[in-house]
Coordinates of C-alpha atoms and ligand atoms in Angstrom, one line a residue:
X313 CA -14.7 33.9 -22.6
X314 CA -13.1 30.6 -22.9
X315 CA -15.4 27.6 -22.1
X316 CA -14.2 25.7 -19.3
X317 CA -16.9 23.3 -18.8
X318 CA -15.1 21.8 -22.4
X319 CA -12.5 21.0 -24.6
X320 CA -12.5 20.3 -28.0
X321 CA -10.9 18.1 -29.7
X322 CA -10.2 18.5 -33.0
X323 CA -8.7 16.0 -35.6
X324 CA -8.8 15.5 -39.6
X325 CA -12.8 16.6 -40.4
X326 CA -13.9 16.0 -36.9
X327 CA -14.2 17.7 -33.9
X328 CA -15.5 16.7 -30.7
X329 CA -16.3 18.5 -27.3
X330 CA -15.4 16.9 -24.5
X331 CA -16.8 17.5 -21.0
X332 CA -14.7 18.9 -18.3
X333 CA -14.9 17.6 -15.1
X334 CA -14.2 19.9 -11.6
X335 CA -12.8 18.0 -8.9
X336 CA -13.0 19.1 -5.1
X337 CA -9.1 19.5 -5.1
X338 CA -6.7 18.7 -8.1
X339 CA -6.7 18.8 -11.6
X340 CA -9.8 19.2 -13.6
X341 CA -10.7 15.7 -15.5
X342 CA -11.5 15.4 -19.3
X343 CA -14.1 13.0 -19.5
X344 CA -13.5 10.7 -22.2
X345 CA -16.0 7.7 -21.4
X346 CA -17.9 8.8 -25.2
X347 CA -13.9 9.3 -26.9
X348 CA -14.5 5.6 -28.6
X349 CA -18.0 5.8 -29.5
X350 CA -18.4 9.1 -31.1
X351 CA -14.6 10.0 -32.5
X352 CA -13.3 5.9 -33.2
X353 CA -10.7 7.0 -30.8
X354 CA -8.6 5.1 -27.8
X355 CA -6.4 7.0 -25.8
X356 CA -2.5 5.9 -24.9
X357 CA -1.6 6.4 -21.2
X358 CA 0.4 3.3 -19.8
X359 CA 1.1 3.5 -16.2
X360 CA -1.5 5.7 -16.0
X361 CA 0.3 8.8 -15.4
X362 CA -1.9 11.1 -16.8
X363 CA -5.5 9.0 -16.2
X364 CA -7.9 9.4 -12.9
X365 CA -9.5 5.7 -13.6
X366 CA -12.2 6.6 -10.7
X367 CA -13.9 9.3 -8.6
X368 CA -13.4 8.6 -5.4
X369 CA -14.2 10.6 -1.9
X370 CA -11.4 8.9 0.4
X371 CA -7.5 10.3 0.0
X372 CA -6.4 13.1 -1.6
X373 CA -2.5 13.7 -2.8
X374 CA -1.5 17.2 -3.8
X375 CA 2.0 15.8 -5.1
X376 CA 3.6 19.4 -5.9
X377 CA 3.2 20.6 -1.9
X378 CA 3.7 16.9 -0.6
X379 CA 0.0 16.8 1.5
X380 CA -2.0 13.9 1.4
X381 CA -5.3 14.2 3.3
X382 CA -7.8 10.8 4.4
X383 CA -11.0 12.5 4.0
X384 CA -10.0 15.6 4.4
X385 CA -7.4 15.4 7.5
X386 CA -4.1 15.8 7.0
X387 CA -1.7 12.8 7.6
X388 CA 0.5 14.6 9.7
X389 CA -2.9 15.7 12.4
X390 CA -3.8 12.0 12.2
X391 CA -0.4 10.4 12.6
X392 CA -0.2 12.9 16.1
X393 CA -3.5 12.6 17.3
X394 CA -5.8 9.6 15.8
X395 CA -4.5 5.9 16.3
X396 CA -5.0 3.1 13.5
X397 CA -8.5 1.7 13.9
X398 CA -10.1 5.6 14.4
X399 CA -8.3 6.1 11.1
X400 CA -10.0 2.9 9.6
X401 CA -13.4 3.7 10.9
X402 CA -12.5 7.7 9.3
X403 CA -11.6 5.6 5.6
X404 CA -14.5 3.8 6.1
X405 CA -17.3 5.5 6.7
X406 CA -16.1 8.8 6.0
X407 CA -15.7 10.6 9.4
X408 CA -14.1 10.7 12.7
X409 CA -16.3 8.5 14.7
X410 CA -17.2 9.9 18.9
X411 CA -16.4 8.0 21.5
X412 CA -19.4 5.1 21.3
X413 CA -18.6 4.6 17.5
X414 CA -14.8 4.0 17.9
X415 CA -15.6 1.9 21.0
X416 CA -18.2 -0.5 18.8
X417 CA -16.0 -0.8 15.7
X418 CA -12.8 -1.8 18.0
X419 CA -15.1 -4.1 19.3
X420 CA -15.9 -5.7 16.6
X421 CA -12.5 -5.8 15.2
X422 CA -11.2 -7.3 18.0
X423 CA -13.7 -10.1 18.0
X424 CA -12.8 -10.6 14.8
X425 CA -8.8 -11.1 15.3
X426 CA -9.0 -15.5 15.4
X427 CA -8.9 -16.9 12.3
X428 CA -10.4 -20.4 11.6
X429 CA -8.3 -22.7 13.2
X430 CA -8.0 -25.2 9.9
X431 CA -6.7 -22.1 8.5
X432 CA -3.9 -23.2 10.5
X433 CA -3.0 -26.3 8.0
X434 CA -2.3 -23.9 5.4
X435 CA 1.0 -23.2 6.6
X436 CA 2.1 -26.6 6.7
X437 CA 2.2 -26.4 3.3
X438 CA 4.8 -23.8 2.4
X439 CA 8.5 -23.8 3.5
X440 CA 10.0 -22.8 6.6
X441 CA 11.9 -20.2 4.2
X442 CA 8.9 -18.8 2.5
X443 CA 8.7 -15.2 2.5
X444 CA 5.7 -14.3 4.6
X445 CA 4.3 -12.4 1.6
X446 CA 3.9 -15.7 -0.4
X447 CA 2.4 -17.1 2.8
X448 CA -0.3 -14.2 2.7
X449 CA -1.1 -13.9 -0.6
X450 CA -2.1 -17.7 0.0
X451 CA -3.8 -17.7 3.5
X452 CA -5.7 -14.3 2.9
X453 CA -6.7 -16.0 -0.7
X454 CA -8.0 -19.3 0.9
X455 CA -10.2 -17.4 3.7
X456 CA -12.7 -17.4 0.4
X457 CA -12.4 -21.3 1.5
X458 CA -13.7 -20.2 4.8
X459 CA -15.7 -17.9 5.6
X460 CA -18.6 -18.4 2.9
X461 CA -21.0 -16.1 5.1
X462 CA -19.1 -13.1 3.6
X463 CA -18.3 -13.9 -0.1
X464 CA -21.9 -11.9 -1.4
X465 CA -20.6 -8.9 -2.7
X466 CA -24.5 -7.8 -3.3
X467 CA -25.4 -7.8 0.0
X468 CA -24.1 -4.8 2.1
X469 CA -23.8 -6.8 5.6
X470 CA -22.2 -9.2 4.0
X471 CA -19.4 -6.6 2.9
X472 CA -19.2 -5.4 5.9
X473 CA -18.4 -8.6 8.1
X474 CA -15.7 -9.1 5.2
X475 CA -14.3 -5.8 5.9
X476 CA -14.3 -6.2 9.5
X477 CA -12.6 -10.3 9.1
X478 CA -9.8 -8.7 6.9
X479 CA -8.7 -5.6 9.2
X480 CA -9.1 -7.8 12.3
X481 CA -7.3 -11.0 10.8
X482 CA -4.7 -9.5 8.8
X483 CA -2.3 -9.0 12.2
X484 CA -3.1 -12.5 12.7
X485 CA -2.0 -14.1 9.7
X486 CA 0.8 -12.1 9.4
X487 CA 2.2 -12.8 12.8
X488 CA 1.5 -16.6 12.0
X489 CA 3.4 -16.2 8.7
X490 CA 6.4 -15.1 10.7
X491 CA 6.0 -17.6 13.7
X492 CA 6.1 -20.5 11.4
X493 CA 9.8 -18.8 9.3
X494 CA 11.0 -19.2 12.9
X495 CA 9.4 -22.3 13.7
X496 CA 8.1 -20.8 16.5
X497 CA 4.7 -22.0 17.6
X498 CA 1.4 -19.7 16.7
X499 CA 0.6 -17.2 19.7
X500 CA -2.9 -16.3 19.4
X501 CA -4.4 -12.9 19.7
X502 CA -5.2 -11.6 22.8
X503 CA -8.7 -9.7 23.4
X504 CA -7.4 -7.4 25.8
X505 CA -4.5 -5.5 23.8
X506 CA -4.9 -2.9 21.6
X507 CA -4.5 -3.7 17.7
X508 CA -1.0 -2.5 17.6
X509 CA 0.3 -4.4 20.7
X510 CA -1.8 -7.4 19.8
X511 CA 0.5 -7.9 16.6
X512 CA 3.7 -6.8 18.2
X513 CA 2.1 -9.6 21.1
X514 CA 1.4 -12.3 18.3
X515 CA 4.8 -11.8 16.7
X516 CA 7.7 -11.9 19.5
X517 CA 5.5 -13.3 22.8
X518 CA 6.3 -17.1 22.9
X519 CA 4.5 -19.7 25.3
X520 CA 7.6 -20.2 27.8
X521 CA 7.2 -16.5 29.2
X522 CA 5.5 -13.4 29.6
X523 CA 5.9 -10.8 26.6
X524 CA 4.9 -7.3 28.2
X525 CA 4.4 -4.3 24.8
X526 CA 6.2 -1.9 25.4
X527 CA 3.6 1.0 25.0
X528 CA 6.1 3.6 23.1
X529 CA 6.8 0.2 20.6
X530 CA 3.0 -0.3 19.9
X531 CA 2.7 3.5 19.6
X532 CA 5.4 3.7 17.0
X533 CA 3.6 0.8 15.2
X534 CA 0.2 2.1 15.3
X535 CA 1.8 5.2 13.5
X536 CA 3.2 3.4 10.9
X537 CA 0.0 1.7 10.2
X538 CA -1.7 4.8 10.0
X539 CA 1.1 6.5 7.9
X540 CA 0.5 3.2 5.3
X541 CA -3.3 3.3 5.6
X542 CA -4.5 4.4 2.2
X543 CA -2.8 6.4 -0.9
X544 CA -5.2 6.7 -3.8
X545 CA -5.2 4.9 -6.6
X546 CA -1.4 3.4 -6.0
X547 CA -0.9 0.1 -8.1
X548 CA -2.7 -2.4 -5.4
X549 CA -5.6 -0.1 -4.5
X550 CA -6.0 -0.3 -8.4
X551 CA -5.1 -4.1 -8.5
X552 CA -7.9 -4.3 -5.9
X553 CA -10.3 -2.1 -7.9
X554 CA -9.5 -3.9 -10.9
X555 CA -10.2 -7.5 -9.4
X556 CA -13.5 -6.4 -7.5
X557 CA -14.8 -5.1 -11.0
X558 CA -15.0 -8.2 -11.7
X559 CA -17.2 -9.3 -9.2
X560 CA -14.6 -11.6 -7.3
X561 CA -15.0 -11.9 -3.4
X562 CA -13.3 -9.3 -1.0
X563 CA -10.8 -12.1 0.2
X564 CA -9.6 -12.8 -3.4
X565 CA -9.5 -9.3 -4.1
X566 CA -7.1 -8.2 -1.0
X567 CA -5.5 -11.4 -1.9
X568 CA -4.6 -9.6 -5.3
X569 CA -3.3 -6.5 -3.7
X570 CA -1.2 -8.2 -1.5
X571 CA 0.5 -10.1 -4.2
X572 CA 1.1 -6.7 -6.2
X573 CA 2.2 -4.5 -3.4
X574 CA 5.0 -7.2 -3.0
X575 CA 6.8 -5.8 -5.8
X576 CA 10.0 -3.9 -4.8
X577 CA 9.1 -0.6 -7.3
X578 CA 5.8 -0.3 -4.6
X579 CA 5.5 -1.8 -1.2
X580 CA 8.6 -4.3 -1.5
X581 CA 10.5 -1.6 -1.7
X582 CA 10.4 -1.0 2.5
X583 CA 12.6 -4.2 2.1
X584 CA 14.4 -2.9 -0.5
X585 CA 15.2 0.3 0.7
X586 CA 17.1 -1.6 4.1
X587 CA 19.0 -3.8 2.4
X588 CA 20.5 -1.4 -0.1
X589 CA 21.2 1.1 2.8
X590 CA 23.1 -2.2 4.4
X591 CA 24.9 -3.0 1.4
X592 CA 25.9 1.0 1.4
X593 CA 27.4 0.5 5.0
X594 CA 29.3 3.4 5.5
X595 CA 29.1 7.1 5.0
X596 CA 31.8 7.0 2.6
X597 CA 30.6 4.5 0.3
X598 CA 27.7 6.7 -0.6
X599 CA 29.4 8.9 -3.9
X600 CA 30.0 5.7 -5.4
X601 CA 26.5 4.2 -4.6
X602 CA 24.9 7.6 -5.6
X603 CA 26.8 7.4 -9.3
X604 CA 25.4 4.2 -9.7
X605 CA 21.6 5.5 -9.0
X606 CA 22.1 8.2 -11.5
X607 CA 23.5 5.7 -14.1
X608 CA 20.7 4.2 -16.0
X609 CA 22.9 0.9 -17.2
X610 CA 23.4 0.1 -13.8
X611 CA 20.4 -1.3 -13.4
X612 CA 20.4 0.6 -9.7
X613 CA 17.9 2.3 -8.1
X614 CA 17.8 4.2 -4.4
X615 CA 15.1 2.3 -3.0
X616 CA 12.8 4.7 -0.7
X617 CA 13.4 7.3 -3.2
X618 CA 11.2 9.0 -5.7
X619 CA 7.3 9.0 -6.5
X620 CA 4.9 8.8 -9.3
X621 CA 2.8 11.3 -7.7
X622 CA 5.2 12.9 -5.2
X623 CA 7.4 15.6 -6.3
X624 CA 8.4 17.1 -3.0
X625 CA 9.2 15.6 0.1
X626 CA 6.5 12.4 1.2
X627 CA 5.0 13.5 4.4
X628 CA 5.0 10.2 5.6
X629 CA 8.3 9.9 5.0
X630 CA 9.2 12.8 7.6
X631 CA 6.8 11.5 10.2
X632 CA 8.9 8.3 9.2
X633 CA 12.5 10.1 9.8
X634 CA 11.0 11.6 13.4
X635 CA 9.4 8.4 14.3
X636 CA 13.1 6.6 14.2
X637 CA 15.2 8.8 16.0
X638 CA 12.5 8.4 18.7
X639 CA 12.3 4.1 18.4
X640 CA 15.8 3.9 18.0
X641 CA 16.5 6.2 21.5
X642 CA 14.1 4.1 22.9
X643 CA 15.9 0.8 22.2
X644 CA 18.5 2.5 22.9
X645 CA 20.5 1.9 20.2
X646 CA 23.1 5.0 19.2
X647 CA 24.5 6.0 16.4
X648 CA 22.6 3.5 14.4
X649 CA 24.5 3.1 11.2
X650 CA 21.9 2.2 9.1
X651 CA 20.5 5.7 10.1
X652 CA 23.5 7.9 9.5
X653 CA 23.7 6.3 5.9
X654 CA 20.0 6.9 5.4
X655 CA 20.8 10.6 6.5
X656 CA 23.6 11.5 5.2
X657 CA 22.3 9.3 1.8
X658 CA 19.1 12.0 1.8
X659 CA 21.3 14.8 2.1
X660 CA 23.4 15.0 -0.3
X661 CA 20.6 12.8 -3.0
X662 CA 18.8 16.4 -2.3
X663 CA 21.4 18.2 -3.3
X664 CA 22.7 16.5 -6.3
X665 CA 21.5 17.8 -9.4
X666 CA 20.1 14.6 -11.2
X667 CA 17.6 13.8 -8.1
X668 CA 16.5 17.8 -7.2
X669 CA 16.2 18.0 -11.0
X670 CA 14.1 14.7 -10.8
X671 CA 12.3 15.7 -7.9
X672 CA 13.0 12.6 -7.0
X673 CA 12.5 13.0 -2.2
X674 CA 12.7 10.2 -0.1
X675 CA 9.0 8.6 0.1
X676 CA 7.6 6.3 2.9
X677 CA 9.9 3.3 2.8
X678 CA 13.2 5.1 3.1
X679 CA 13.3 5.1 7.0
X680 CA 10.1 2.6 8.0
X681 CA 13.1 -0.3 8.0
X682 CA 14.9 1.2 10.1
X683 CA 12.1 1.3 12.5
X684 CA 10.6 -1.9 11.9
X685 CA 14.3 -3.4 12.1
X686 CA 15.0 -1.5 15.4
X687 CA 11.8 -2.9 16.7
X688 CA 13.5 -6.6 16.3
X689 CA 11.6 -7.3 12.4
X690 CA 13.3 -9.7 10.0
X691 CA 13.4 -7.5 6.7
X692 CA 11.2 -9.8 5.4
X693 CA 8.2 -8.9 7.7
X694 CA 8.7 -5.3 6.6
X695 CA 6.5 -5.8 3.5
X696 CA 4.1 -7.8 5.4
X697 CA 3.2 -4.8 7.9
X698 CA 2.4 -2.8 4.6
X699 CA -0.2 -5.2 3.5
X700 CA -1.6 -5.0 7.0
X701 CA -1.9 -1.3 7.6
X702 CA -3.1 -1.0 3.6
X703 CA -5.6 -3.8 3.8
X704 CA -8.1 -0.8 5.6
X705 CA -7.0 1.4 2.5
X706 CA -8.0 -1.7 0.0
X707 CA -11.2 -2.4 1.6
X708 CA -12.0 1.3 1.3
X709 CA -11.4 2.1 -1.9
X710 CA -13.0 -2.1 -3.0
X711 CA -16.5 -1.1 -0.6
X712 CA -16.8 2.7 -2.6
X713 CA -16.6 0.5 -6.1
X714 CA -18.9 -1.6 -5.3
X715 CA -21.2 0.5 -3.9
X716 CA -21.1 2.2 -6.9
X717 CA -24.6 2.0 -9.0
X718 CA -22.3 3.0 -12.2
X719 CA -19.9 0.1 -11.5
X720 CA -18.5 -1.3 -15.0
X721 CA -15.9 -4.2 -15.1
X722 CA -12.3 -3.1 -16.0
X723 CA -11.4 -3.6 -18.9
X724 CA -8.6 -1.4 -20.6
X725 CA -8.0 -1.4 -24.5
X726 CA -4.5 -1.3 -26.6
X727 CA -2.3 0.1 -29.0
X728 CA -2.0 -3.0 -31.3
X729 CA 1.2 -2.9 -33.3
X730 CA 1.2 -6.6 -33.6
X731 CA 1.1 -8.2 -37.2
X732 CA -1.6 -7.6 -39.7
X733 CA -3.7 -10.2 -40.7
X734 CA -2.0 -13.2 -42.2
X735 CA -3.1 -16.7 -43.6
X736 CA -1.5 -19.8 -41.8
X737 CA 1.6 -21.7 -43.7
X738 CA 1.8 -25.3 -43.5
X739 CA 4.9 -26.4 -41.7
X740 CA 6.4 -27.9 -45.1
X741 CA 6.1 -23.8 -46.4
X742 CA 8.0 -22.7 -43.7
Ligands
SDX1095 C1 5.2 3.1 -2.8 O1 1.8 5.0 -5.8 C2 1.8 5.1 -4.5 O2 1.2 5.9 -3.9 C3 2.8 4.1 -3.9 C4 3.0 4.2 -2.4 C5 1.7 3.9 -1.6 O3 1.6 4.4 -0.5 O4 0.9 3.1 -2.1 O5 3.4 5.6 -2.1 C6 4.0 3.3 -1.9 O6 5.2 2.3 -3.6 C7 6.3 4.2 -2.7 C8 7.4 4.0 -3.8 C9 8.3 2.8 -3.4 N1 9.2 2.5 -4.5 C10 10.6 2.9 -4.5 O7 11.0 3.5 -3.6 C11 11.4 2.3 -5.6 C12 12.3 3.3 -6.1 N2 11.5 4.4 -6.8 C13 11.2 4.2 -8.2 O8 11.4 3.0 -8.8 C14 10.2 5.2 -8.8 O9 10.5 6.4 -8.2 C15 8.8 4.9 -8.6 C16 8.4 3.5 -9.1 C17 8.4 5.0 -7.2 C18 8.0 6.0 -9.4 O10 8.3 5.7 -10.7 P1 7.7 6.6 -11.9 O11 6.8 7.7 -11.4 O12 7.2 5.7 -13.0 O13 9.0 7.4 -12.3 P2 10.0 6.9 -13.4 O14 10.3 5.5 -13.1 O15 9.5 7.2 -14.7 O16 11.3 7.8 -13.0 C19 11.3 9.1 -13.4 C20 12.8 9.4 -13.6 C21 13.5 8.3 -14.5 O17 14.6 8.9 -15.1 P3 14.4 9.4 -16.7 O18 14.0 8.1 -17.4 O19 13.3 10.4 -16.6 O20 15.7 9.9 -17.1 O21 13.5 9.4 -12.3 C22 14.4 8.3 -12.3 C23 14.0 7.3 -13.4 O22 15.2 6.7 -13.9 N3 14.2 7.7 -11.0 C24 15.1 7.3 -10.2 C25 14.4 6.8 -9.0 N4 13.1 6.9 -9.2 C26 12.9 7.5 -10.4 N5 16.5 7.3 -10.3 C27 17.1 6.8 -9.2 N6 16.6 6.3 -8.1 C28 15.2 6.3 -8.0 N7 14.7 5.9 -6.8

């Protein structure tokens, strides 16, 4: 009977068994934690393709059948029924909440949503033209500067209030970010809108008039945020576990994730993804554009398209597609051609050889663009509106670390193939 509580590994006169580790769902785990110690082995896995760095009870991806479940619940149930702060209580603390619950937490997010006006100041210190991603990664940084009552990481209220500060000031600061690129003054948030309208409020309400949400507008958003809420250990959720290893305070630690979900390979590729689908511009320019994907030297990529983990079609990305023919009608704006290219792109991508043998589907920022765009969003904002809806997802993952009694830092090894030792020469031997 082969033993499947073990492998062995066997190499030159030694051989060492390995305990096998059985997940809820997914793959079983070797575990390797003893690998060094007893066989004066490392292993080699960059980019982590093949390594589960934690356990973890929050989001599960099957990435051959496209599900992803938070806690359990399928993304497409949620995305229908739940709304964005229901979802962040479920992250959270692990289960739908009833009706008192829900009604406490959004109350204590929404007292939450102000930030400290001095935090205001920042913002005269970047450029008009600053991308609101550089103004975040700043602002969320410096409110370590501010709110000291919430920097012990030891003391479980204390990570709490954190939590609760960063959901509920997120909207803020990012709607500030994109005031001050228009030059537009700061609308503050209002206690009486829901957390989707209260952003869509912050960012397009100005003091000369009343802004009314338009409720399908803030639905649409809240979808999105829950669509973006959490998604394992993707490379800021690890950036975020990483830095609160460490023992650095939650707002640093977000601050981290926000600076690497910039890049355009993970959550800068929303961005991305629109402005290559503008630069495409027509149906007929897409054979050409599709050659160039498939052409390593070209240095191109279709933005929105393929997944480390994802091998089929992102589920998100289809409550994405039916999410903009609905915003877009209800703008009503037509024949969109940003959204016939992105249609007809998907099309025939899935039918061309080099992406079905790939599996390369379209994944959650091929059509959120489109949306945001339609909803009156500077590309620029697009990235931004990640960070907000995956701040819950970061603060998840950051409070199930720390909570952790087995918590070690981070701290990966290498394959040196550097020099050997050598002596120094003196610069006259040179
Ligand atoms: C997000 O991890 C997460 O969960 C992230 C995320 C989340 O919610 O947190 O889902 C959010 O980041 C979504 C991904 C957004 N990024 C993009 O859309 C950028 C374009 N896509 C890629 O660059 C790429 O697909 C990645 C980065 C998403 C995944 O890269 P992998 O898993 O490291 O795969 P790879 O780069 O090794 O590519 C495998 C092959 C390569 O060809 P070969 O070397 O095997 O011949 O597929 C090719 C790649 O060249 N390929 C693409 C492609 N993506 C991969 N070719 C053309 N266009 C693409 N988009």
């Amino acid at each position: 009977m082969a033993d499947t509580k073990n492998a062995t590994l066997t190499f030159g006169d030694k051989s060492l068994n390995l305990p096998i580790l059985k997940p809820t769902l997914g793959p079983d785990v070797v575990d390797i934690r003893k690998l060094y110690a007893d066989g004066d082995l490392f292993t080699f896995d960059p980019g982590f393709t093949s390594t589960a760095a934690c356990e973890s009870s929050i989001t599960y991806i099957d990435g051959d059948k496209g599900e992803l479940l938070y806690r359990g619940y399928p993304i497409e149930q949620l995305a229908n029924k739940s709304s964005y702060l229901e979802v962040c209580y479920l992250l959270l603390y692990g289960d739908l909440p009833n009706a008192a619950q829900l009604e406490d937490f959004n109350n204590r997010v929404t007292r939450h949503t102000m930030v400290h006006e001095q935090l205001h100041y920042f913002f005269r210190g970047f450029r008009r033209d600053s991308h609101p991603m550089a103004t975040m990664v700043g602002v969320v940084g410096a409110m370590s500067a501010f709110y000291h009552d919430s920097l012990d990481i030891n003391d479980p209220w204390q990570r709490e209030v954190a939590a609760i500060r960063l959901i509920a000031k997120l909207p803020t600061i990012a709607a500030m970010a994109y005031k001050y690129s228009l030059g537009q003054p700061f609308v503050y948030p209002k206690n009486s809108l829901d957390y989707a309208s209260n952003f869509l409020h912050m960012c397009f309400a100005v003091p000369c008039e009343e802004y009314v949400v338009q409720p399908a507008l803030s639905k649409a958003m809240d979808r999105i945020m829950m669509l973006h809420a959490d998604h394992e250990q993707n490379a800021s959720t690890s950036t975020v576990r990483l830095a609160g290893s460490s023992g650095a305070n939650p707002f640093a630690c977000i601050a981290a994730g926000i600076a690497c979900l910039w890049g355009p390979a993970h959550g800068g590729a929303n961005q991305a993804a629109l402005e290559q689908l503008r630069e495409i511009g027509s149906v007929d320019r897409i054979p050409e554009f599709i050659r160039q994907a498939k052409d390593k030297s070209s240095g191109i990529r279709l933005m929105g398209f393929g997944h480390r983990v994802y091998k089929n079609y992102d589920p998100r990305a289809k409550v994405m597609k039916e999410s903009a023919d609905e915003v877009l009608d209800l703008m009503g704006i037509h024949n969109n051609p940003t959204l016939q290219v992105a249609k007809e792109l998907e099309r025939i991508a899935l039918e061309d050889e080099y992406f079905v043998a790939k599996k390369l589907y379209p994944n959650v920022d091929f059509y959120s663009g489109i949306i945001l765009e339609a909803m009156g969003f500077p590309t620029s904002m697009f990235t931004p509106i990640f960070a907000i809806s995956r701040a819950v997802g970061w603060i998840a993952q950051w409070k199930e670390m720390i909570a952790d009694p087995t918590l070690k830092i981070g701290r990966p090894r290498q394959l040196y193939i550097g020099p050997a030792q050598r002596d120094y020469v003196e610069i006259k031997g040179r």
